[in-house]
Structure formats: structure tokens, C-alpha cells
Short mmCIF file of C-alpha atoms in Angstrom, two decimals:
data_model
loop_
_atom_site.label_atom_id
_atom_site.label_comp_id
_atom_site.label_asym_id
_atom_site.label_seq_id
_atom_site.Cartn_x
_atom_site.Cartn_y
_atom_site.Cartn_z
CA UNK A 1 -6.82 14.74 -7.63
CA UNK A 2 -4.51 16.18 -9.60
CA UNK A 3 -4.49 20.52 -10.17
CA UNK A 4 -3.34 19.09 -14.58
CA UNK A 5 -6.01 18.14 -16.45
CA UNK A 6 -5.36 15.55 -19.60
CA UNK A 7 -6.54 16.22 -23.25
CA UNK A 8 -6.34 11.93 -23.27
CA UNK A 9 -8.10 9.73 -20.98
CA UNK A 10 -6.57 5.87 -21.69
CA UNK A 11 -7.90 3.05 -19.59
CA UNK A 12 -6.10 -0.40 -19.55
CA UNK A 13 -7.52 -3.36 -17.61
CA UNK A 14 -4.57 -5.73 -16.27
CA UNK A 15 -4.57 -8.95 -17.12
CA UNK A 16 -1.75 -12.11 -15.74
CA UNK A 17 -1.00 -11.99 -20.06
CA UNK A 18 -2.78 -8.73 -21.64
CA UNK A 19 -3.97 -5.45 -20.86
CA UNK A 20 -7.40 -4.44 -22.31
CA UNK A 21 -6.59 -0.54 -23.64
CA UNK A 22 -9.25 2.23 -24.93
CA UNK A 23 -8.02 5.62 -25.02
CA UNK A 24 -11.00 9.15 -25.02
CA UNK A 25 -10.48 9.89 -28.22
CA UNK A 26 -13.60 8.17 -29.85
CA UNK A 27 -10.83 5.02 -30.72
CA UNK A 28 -11.87 1.29 -30.25
CA UNK A 29 -10.97 -0.40 -27.83
CA UNK A 30 -7.70 -2.60 -28.38
CA UNK A 31 -5.93 -5.57 -27.00
CA UNK A 32 -2.01 -6.50 -26.89
CA UNK A 33 0.17 -9.45 -24.71
CA UNK A 34 1.03 -7.99 -20.97
CA UNK A 35 4.21 -7.10 -22.05
CA UNK A 36 7.48 -5.43 -23.27
CA UNK A 37 6.13 -6.51 -27.40
CA UNK A 38 3.06 -5.65 -26.29
CA UNK A 39 3.85 -2.66 -25.24
CA UNK A 40 5.57 -1.55 -28.87
CA UNK A 41 2.88 -1.88 -29.78
CA UNK A 42 0.53 -0.61 -28.06
CA UNK A 43 2.71 3.04 -28.42
CA UNK A 44 1.90 2.57 -32.02
CA UNK A 45 -1.46 3.99 -31.46
CA UNK A 46 -1.56 5.92 -28.40
CA UNK A 47 -2.28 8.97 -27.44
CA UNK A 48 1.56 11.74 -27.10
CA UNK A 49 2.59 10.56 -23.43
CA UNK A 50 2.71 13.69 -23.54
CA UNK A 51 -0.60 15.00 -22.88
CA UNK A 52 -2.31 11.92 -21.80
CA UNK A 53 -3.40 10.47 -19.03
CA UNK A 54 -2.94 6.28 -18.31
CA UNK A 55 -4.86 4.05 -15.80
CA UNK A 56 -4.36 1.69 -14.73
CA UNK A 57 -6.21 -0.58 -11.35
CA UNK A 58 -3.74 -2.23 -9.34
CA UNK A 59 -3.66 -5.44 -9.58
CA UNK A 60 -1.26 -7.34 -7.82
CA UNK A 61 1.82 -6.29 -9.38
CA UNK A 62 0.60 -7.14 -12.45
CA UNK A 63 0.03 -3.65 -13.69
CA UNK A 64 3.44 -2.20 -12.79
CA UNK A 65 5.37 -3.59 -15.24
CA UNK A 66 3.56 -1.37 -17.90
CA UNK A 67 3.29 0.50 -15.65
CA UNK A 68 6.93 1.86 -16.07
CA UNK A 69 7.44 0.95 -19.31
CA UNK A 70 5.20 4.46 -19.93
CA UNK A 71 6.30 6.30 -18.07
CA UNK A 72 9.71 5.57 -18.85
CA UNK A 73 7.96 6.53 -22.18
CA UNK A 74 6.59 9.85 -21.09
CA UNK A 75 3.41 8.77 -20.07
CA UNK A 76 1.34 10.24 -17.18
CA UNK A 77 1.01 7.46 -15.10
CA UNK A 78 -1.56 6.73 -12.28
CA UNK A 79 -2.48 3.21 -10.38
CA UNK A 80 -5.58 3.65 -9.00
CA UNK A 81 -7.60 1.56 -6.15
CA UNK A 82 -9.57 -0.80 -7.48
CA UNK A 83 -12.96 -0.62 -4.80
CA UNK A 84 -12.53 2.68 -5.81
CA UNK A 85 -12.90 1.93 -9.73
CA UNK A 86 -15.64 -1.02 -8.98
CA UNK A 87 -17.38 1.88 -6.76
CA UNK A 88 -17.36 3.98 -9.11
CA UNK A 89 -18.53 1.69 -11.87
CA UNK A 90 -21.70 0.37 -10.30
CA UNK A 91 -22.66 4.53 -9.24
CA UNK A 92 -23.35 4.86 -12.58
CA UNK A 93 -25.05 1.89 -13.40
CA UNK A 94 -22.56 -0.43 -15.40
CA UNK A 95 -23.27 -4.02 -12.41
CA UNK A 96 -21.66 -6.27 -15.00
CA UNK A 97 -18.10 -6.81 -15.53
CA UNK A 98 -15.94 -7.67 -19.22
CA UNK A 99 -12.82 -6.67 -20.25
CA UNK A 100 -13.25 -3.69 -22.15
CA UNK A 101 -16.58 -3.08 -19.61
CA UNK A 102 -13.61 -2.22 -17.30
CA UNK A 103 -10.74 -0.84 -19.73
CA UNK A 104 -13.85 1.03 -19.76
CA UNK A 105 -14.22 2.47 -16.51
CA UNK A 106 -11.72 2.91 -16.13
CA UNK A 107 -10.60 5.49 -18.79
CA UNK A 108 -13.90 6.81 -17.41
CA UNK A 109 -12.98 7.16 -14.35
CA UNK A 110 -9.89 8.55 -14.81
CA UNK A 111 -11.94 12.00 -17.29
CA UNK A 112 -14.50 11.92 -13.55
CA UNK A 113 -11.27 11.88 -11.01
CA UNK A 114 -8.34 13.00 -12.65
CA UNK A 115 -5.84 11.16 -10.54
CA UNK A 116 -2.23 12.40 -10.34
CA UNK A 117 -0.33 10.40 -11.56
CA UNK A 118 2.72 8.27 -9.87
CA UNK A 119 6.62 9.37 -11.10
CA UNK A 120 9.20 6.26 -12.01
CA UNK A 121 9.87 5.56 -9.43
CA UNK A 122 14.75 4.72 -9.06
CA UNK A 123 16.32 1.61 -9.76
CA UNK A 124 16.94 1.20 -5.43
CA UNK A 125 13.33 1.89 -4.56
CA UNK A 126 12.41 -1.00 -7.02
CA UNK A 127 15.33 -2.63 -5.08
CA UNK A 128 13.24 -1.33 -1.94
CA UNK A 129 10.52 -2.37 -2.63
CA UNK A 130 11.06 -6.02 -3.97
CA UNK A 131 12.51 -6.78 -0.59
CA UNK A 132 10.27 -5.59 1.55
CA UNK A 133 7.81 -7.11 -1.36
CA UNK A 134 9.95 -10.14 -0.47
CA UNK A 135 9.51 -10.00 3.29
CA UNK A 136 6.43 -9.78 3.19
CA UNK A 137 5.44 -13.29 2.17
CA UNK A 138 8.09 -15.06 4.15
CA UNK A 139 5.92 -13.36 7.59
CA UNK A 140 2.97 -15.11 5.74
CA UNK A 141 4.49 -18.43 4.56
CA UNK A 142 5.97 -18.44 8.15
CA UNK A 143 3.38 -18.22 10.19
CA UNK A 144 0.78 -20.71 7.88
CA UNK A 145 3.60 -23.41 8.34
CA UNK A 146 3.23 -22.47 12.34
CA UNK A 147 -0.46 -23.04 12.09
CA UNK A 148 0.25 -25.97 9.89
CA UNK A 149 1.87 -27.11 12.46
CA UNK A 150 -0.63 -26.96 15.49
CA UNK A 151 -2.75 -29.49 12.99
CA UNK A 152 -0.58 -31.41 12.08
CA UNK A 153 1.03 -35.26 13.37
CA UNK A 154 4.12 -35.52 15.62
CA UNK A 155 4.91 -37.60 12.47
CA UNK A 156 5.75 -34.90 10.47
CA UNK A 157 6.56 -31.59 12.87
CA UNK A 158 10.49 -32.46 11.89
CA UNK A 159 9.48 -31.72 8.12
CA UNK A 160 8.17 -28.72 8.76
CA UNK A 161 10.38 -26.71 11.88
CA UNK A 162 12.66 -27.95 9.26
CA UNK A 163 11.07 -25.55 6.71
CA UNK A 164 10.12 -23.29 8.79
CA UNK A 165 13.23 -22.75 9.77
CA UNK A 166 15.10 -22.29 6.30
CA UNK A 167 12.51 -19.61 5.90
CA UNK A 168 12.98 -17.75 9.03
CA UNK A 169 15.93 -18.09 7.63
CA UNK A 170 15.59 -16.26 4.51
CA UNK A 171 13.32 -13.96 6.45
CA UNK A 172 16.72 -12.31 7.93
CA UNK A 173 19.56 -12.53 5.15
CA UNK A 174 16.82 -10.44 3.40
CA UNK A 175 15.57 -7.66 6.60
CA UNK A 176 20.06 -7.31 6.59
CA UNK A 177 19.69 -7.18 3.00
CA UNK A 178 16.76 -3.87 3.09
CA UNK A 179 18.74 -2.41 6.46
CA UNK A 180 22.13 -2.31 4.43
CA UNK A 181 20.19 -0.16 0.50
CA UNK A 182 18.63 1.59 3.47
CA UNK A 183 20.85 3.26 4.85
CA UNK A 184 22.76 4.27 1.67
CA UNK A 185 20.09 6.55 1.75
CA UNK A 186 21.17 9.34 4.19
CA UNK A 187 17.50 10.72 3.69
CA UNK A 188 15.67 7.59 4.36
CA UNK A 189 17.82 6.43 6.60
CA UNK A 190 17.24 9.29 8.84
CA UNK A 191 13.97 8.81 8.79
CA UNK A 192 13.29 5.44 9.70
CA UNK A 193 15.99 6.29 12.79
CA UNK A 194 13.55 9.09 13.90
CA UNK A 195 10.44 6.57 13.44
CA UNK A 196 12.37 3.78 15.38
CA UNK A 197 12.84 6.05 18.38
CA UNK A 198 8.40 5.72 18.81
CA UNK A 199 8.33 3.45 21.13
CA UNK A 200 6.29 0.14 19.31
CA UNK A 201 7.24 0.72 16.05
CA UNK A 202 10.76 -0.24 15.75
CA UNK A 203 13.25 -0.35 12.21
CA UNK A 204 11.19 -2.68 11.16
CA UNK A 205 7.78 -1.43 10.87
CA UNK A 206 9.53 2.18 10.35
CA UNK A 207 10.48 0.54 6.94
CA UNK A 208 7.43 -0.96 6.36
CA UNK A 209 5.60 2.16 6.77
CA UNK A 210 7.46 5.03 4.84
CA UNK A 211 8.45 2.62 2.14
CA UNK A 212 4.84 2.13 1.86
CA UNK A 213 3.73 5.62 2.08
CA UNK A 214 6.68 8.05 0.52
CA UNK A 215 4.03 11.11 1.13
CA UNK A 216 4.48 10.78 4.89
CA UNK A 217 5.52 14.33 6.01
CA UNK A 218 3.79 15.91 2.96
CA UNK A 219 -0.33 15.22 4.36
CA UNK A 220 -3.29 16.91 6.40
CA UNK A 221 -3.56 14.72 9.33
CA UNK A 222 -7.05 13.93 7.66
CA UNK A 223 -5.02 13.11 4.29
CA UNK A 224 -2.64 10.55 5.65
CA UNK A 225 -5.40 8.70 8.04
CA UNK A 226 -7.76 8.13 4.67
CA UNK A 227 -4.08 6.82 2.86
CA UNK A 228 -3.69 4.94 5.59
CA UNK A 229 -7.12 3.15 5.52
CA UNK A 230 -7.68 4.16 9.33
CA UNK A 231 -9.51 7.60 9.17
CA UNK A 232 -13.68 6.36 9.83
CA UNK A 233 -15.98 7.22 6.71
CA UNK A 234 -20.12 8.17 8.38
CA UNK A 235 -22.99 6.39 6.47
CA UNK A 236 -25.33 8.62 7.26
CA UNK A 237 -28.65 8.28 5.34
CA UNK A 238 -31.97 10.93 6.83
CA UNK A 239 -33.33 9.43 10.24
CA UNK A 240 -30.53 6.96 10.05
CA UNK A 241 -27.58 7.02 11.47
CA UNK A 242 -24.78 4.72 10.57
CA UNK A 243 -22.18 2.86 12.46
CA UNK A 244 -19.04 4.79 11.23
CA UNK A 245 -16.57 2.34 9.15
CA UNK A 246 -12.66 2.77 8.51
CA UNK A 247 -12.87 1.66 3.88
CA UNK A 248 -9.60 1.98 1.67
CA UNK A 249 -6.11 2.49 2.30
CA UNK A 250 -3.26 0.58 2.08
CA UNK A 251 -3.08 -2.83 3.75
CA UNK A 252 0.49 -2.42 4.47
CA UNK A 253 0.67 0.68 6.02
CA UNK A 254 -2.24 -0.13 7.97
CA UNK A 255 -1.29 -3.64 8.82
CA UNK A 256 2.04 -2.89 10.18
CA UNK A 257 0.47 0.14 12.24
CA UNK A 258 -1.83 -2.31 14.03
CA UNK A 259 1.07 -4.76 15.32
CA UNK A 260 3.16 -1.64 16.03
CA UNK A 261 0.15 -0.53 18.65
CA UNK A 262 -0.50 -3.96 20.03
CA UNK A 263 4.01 -3.19 21.21
CA UNK A 264 2.44 0.55 21.88
CA UNK A 265 -0.25 -0.04 23.91
CA UNK A 266 1.75 -1.75 26.38
CA UNK A 267 5.79 -0.69 27.04
CA UNK A 268 4.38 3.19 25.23
CA UNK A 269 2.23 5.16 27.96
CA UNK A 270 1.44 7.49 25.51
CA UNK A 271 -0.68 5.05 23.28
CA UNK A 272 -1.20 3.14 26.81
CA UNK A 273 -3.29 6.29 28.40
CA UNK A 274 -5.23 7.11 24.98
CA UNK A 275 -6.24 3.23 24.35
CA UNK A 276 -7.08 2.68 28.81
CA UNK A 277 -8.74 5.88 28.31
CA UNK A 278 -11.67 4.50 25.89
CA UNK A 279 -11.65 1.42 26.57
CA UNK A 280 -12.58 3.67 29.42
CA UNK A 281 -15.63 5.64 27.67
CA UNK A 282 -16.77 2.22 26.82
CA UNK A 283 -15.32 1.81 23.25
CA UNK A 284 -14.88 -1.81 22.20
CA UNK A 285 -11.36 -3.11 21.78
CA UNK A 286 -11.81 -2.47 17.34
CA UNK A 287 -12.34 1.00 17.70
CA UNK A 288 -10.39 1.72 19.98
CA UNK A 289 -6.86 0.12 18.11
CA UNK A 290 -8.02 1.66 14.71
CA UNK A 291 -8.43 5.46 16.72
CA UNK A 292 -4.41 4.56 17.97
CA UNK A 293 -3.45 3.05 14.90
CA UNK A 294 -4.40 6.53 13.26
CA UNK A 295 -3.31 8.97 16.40
CA UNK A 296 -0.24 7.04 15.74
CA UNK A 297 0.29 7.65 12.24
CA UNK A 298 -0.59 11.21 12.60
CA UNK A 299 2.10 11.36 14.81
CA UNK A 300 3.99 10.54 12.10
CA UNK A 301 3.19 12.44 9.20
CA UNK A 302 4.09 15.34 12.37
CA UNK A 303 7.97 14.19 12.44
CA UNK A 304 8.39 13.51 9.01
CA UNK A 305 6.51 16.85 8.05
CA UNK A 306 8.32 18.99 10.66
CA UNK A 307 11.83 16.94 11.17
CA UNK A 308 11.14 16.47 14.34
CA UNK A 309 12.07 13.85 16.81
CA UNK A 310 10.03 11.56 18.82
CA UNK A 311 8.66 13.75 22.33
CA UNK A 312 8.07 11.04 24.59
CA UNK A 313 5.37 13.48 26.81
CA UNK A 314 3.40 13.70 23.57
#
């Protein structure tokens, strides 16, 4: 939640082709195309960017053009988790879902929670994030093709293998380019090198976490665990004591932590000891894994905060 409050809150419901926009000044909902011309038209109907907070849901990347366009026009822009907005809608009794209702709910969510705006990314940051996203796409496609080869007749294997080989080459090219871009940023390069020292983490995981969580090192242990989606939340009511569950957070960070812990619980004595102790206490594998992920991201946050190297005896 941001410390500053705003005179106007602007809720934008995003789809691939259009934007439904509602301003808290009582103006009617209006709709524009999700492109340069549509946003130019929207500017004629929006209040001053300096006194406004624009709120958009994360919509699979469709929100990025509008968000960055408005940031360049000096608007304060917050891209928020869609699940939080939907939960807010349910709590407000708005169970129906239409574009106009969504814009209204997003605007009301902004007024209620005053989310902190994010800065306009630099060209270098945009390029690194695009490369990281493409890497994730290639990894998923390679995994899918490997599943296909298991279920396909042998007559098709060579075609699938050829496709896998091509994608693996592309993955190697993308990773080399990403590493080269990181080397050009001395501060980011040093951070990656520090996290890479942790057994089980590795350079790619370090890049993934740092690019998807640039706030690392500026958060409390509770904040960083929640942002990564590895903080357990109580589900208690009266006499009923529910199981604590994790939810929300940044999926790419959580996925990177999971893969890191899979390796670290075998080769990192610090993580292995912690994991084995939890299993001996009767904890389920999934519970122990999440606890290790939480311990790892909290340690990473402390290392970035203190500008400290990895201590194997932690």
C-alpha cells in the first residue's frame, strides 16, 4: 500500500483489443482500443496524471502496453494481482462479471487499498524481462514436446526430436544473450554472482529471481515470503482450525525457488539438514519443500540487503 493518496483513481479493465476505463470522479465508463491511437483518445478524457492512480490487473501481458504508455505520460500506474481484485469483488458482493463491472471493481479496489505504483522500466529492463519470458516459454515448449515423444509412435520420434533440438539451440541463444545483458549492468551482475554462490541456486535461477523480484533486499522477511507466494496463511474461524495454506505471490519466483530447492536439498547441507529435520517431524514433502523455499528466499533477501556473500555454515 502506498503512503500517498490520490485525487482520482482510474480503473482499467484490459483485454487484447480494448480497454474499459472508469474514473472515480463520477464520469461514465468509456472504451478505447488497446493501442497507441486508443490511448491517445483516452488521454483527452482522463484527469491529470500527477493527481491520479491508474490501476490495471495483470492480464497475461496485455496490460503492459497501456501501463507503460501511461507511465510515459507521467501517470502513476499500479499493475495488481487479478486474484486479489476478484476476491475484493466477491467480498463486495459483486459476483457478476462484465467489462463495466470489472472496471468499476478495479477502480474501487484502488481506492480501498491504494496500491503502490511501479516505475516505468528502462529499455534495458524491458529487454531483460522479454528475454526471460521467452526463455520460460521455450522451457515449457521443450517439456511439452518431451511428453509428446513419450506418447507418440516411433515413426514420429525423429520429427519431435528435431523440433526439440531446434528449441534447445534457441534456448541456448536466449540464455547467452540474457547473461550478456546482465554483465553490462555491474550492480545486477554482482547480485547474480552473490546468489549464484548458493549451492543449488545457479546462475539462471539467480537471474530469474532478481529480474522477477527487483525489490529483493528492500523487504522484511514476511514481505518477501508473501511476495514470492511461500508465506502460509491461517484459515481459522471460531473453534475450527484450518490448515495453513500458501496463495498468491509471483509464480515465476515460486517456480524458480522450487527448482532450486529440488537440487539444494541434495547438495546444499544447510537446506538438506532443514528439509530432513522437517520430514523426521512428520511433515509432508510438499510442506517441507515450501518451508525450504521460504527459508531460501528470506536468506537471499538478507544477502541483498546486507550486500553479503553466501555463508555455507548458515
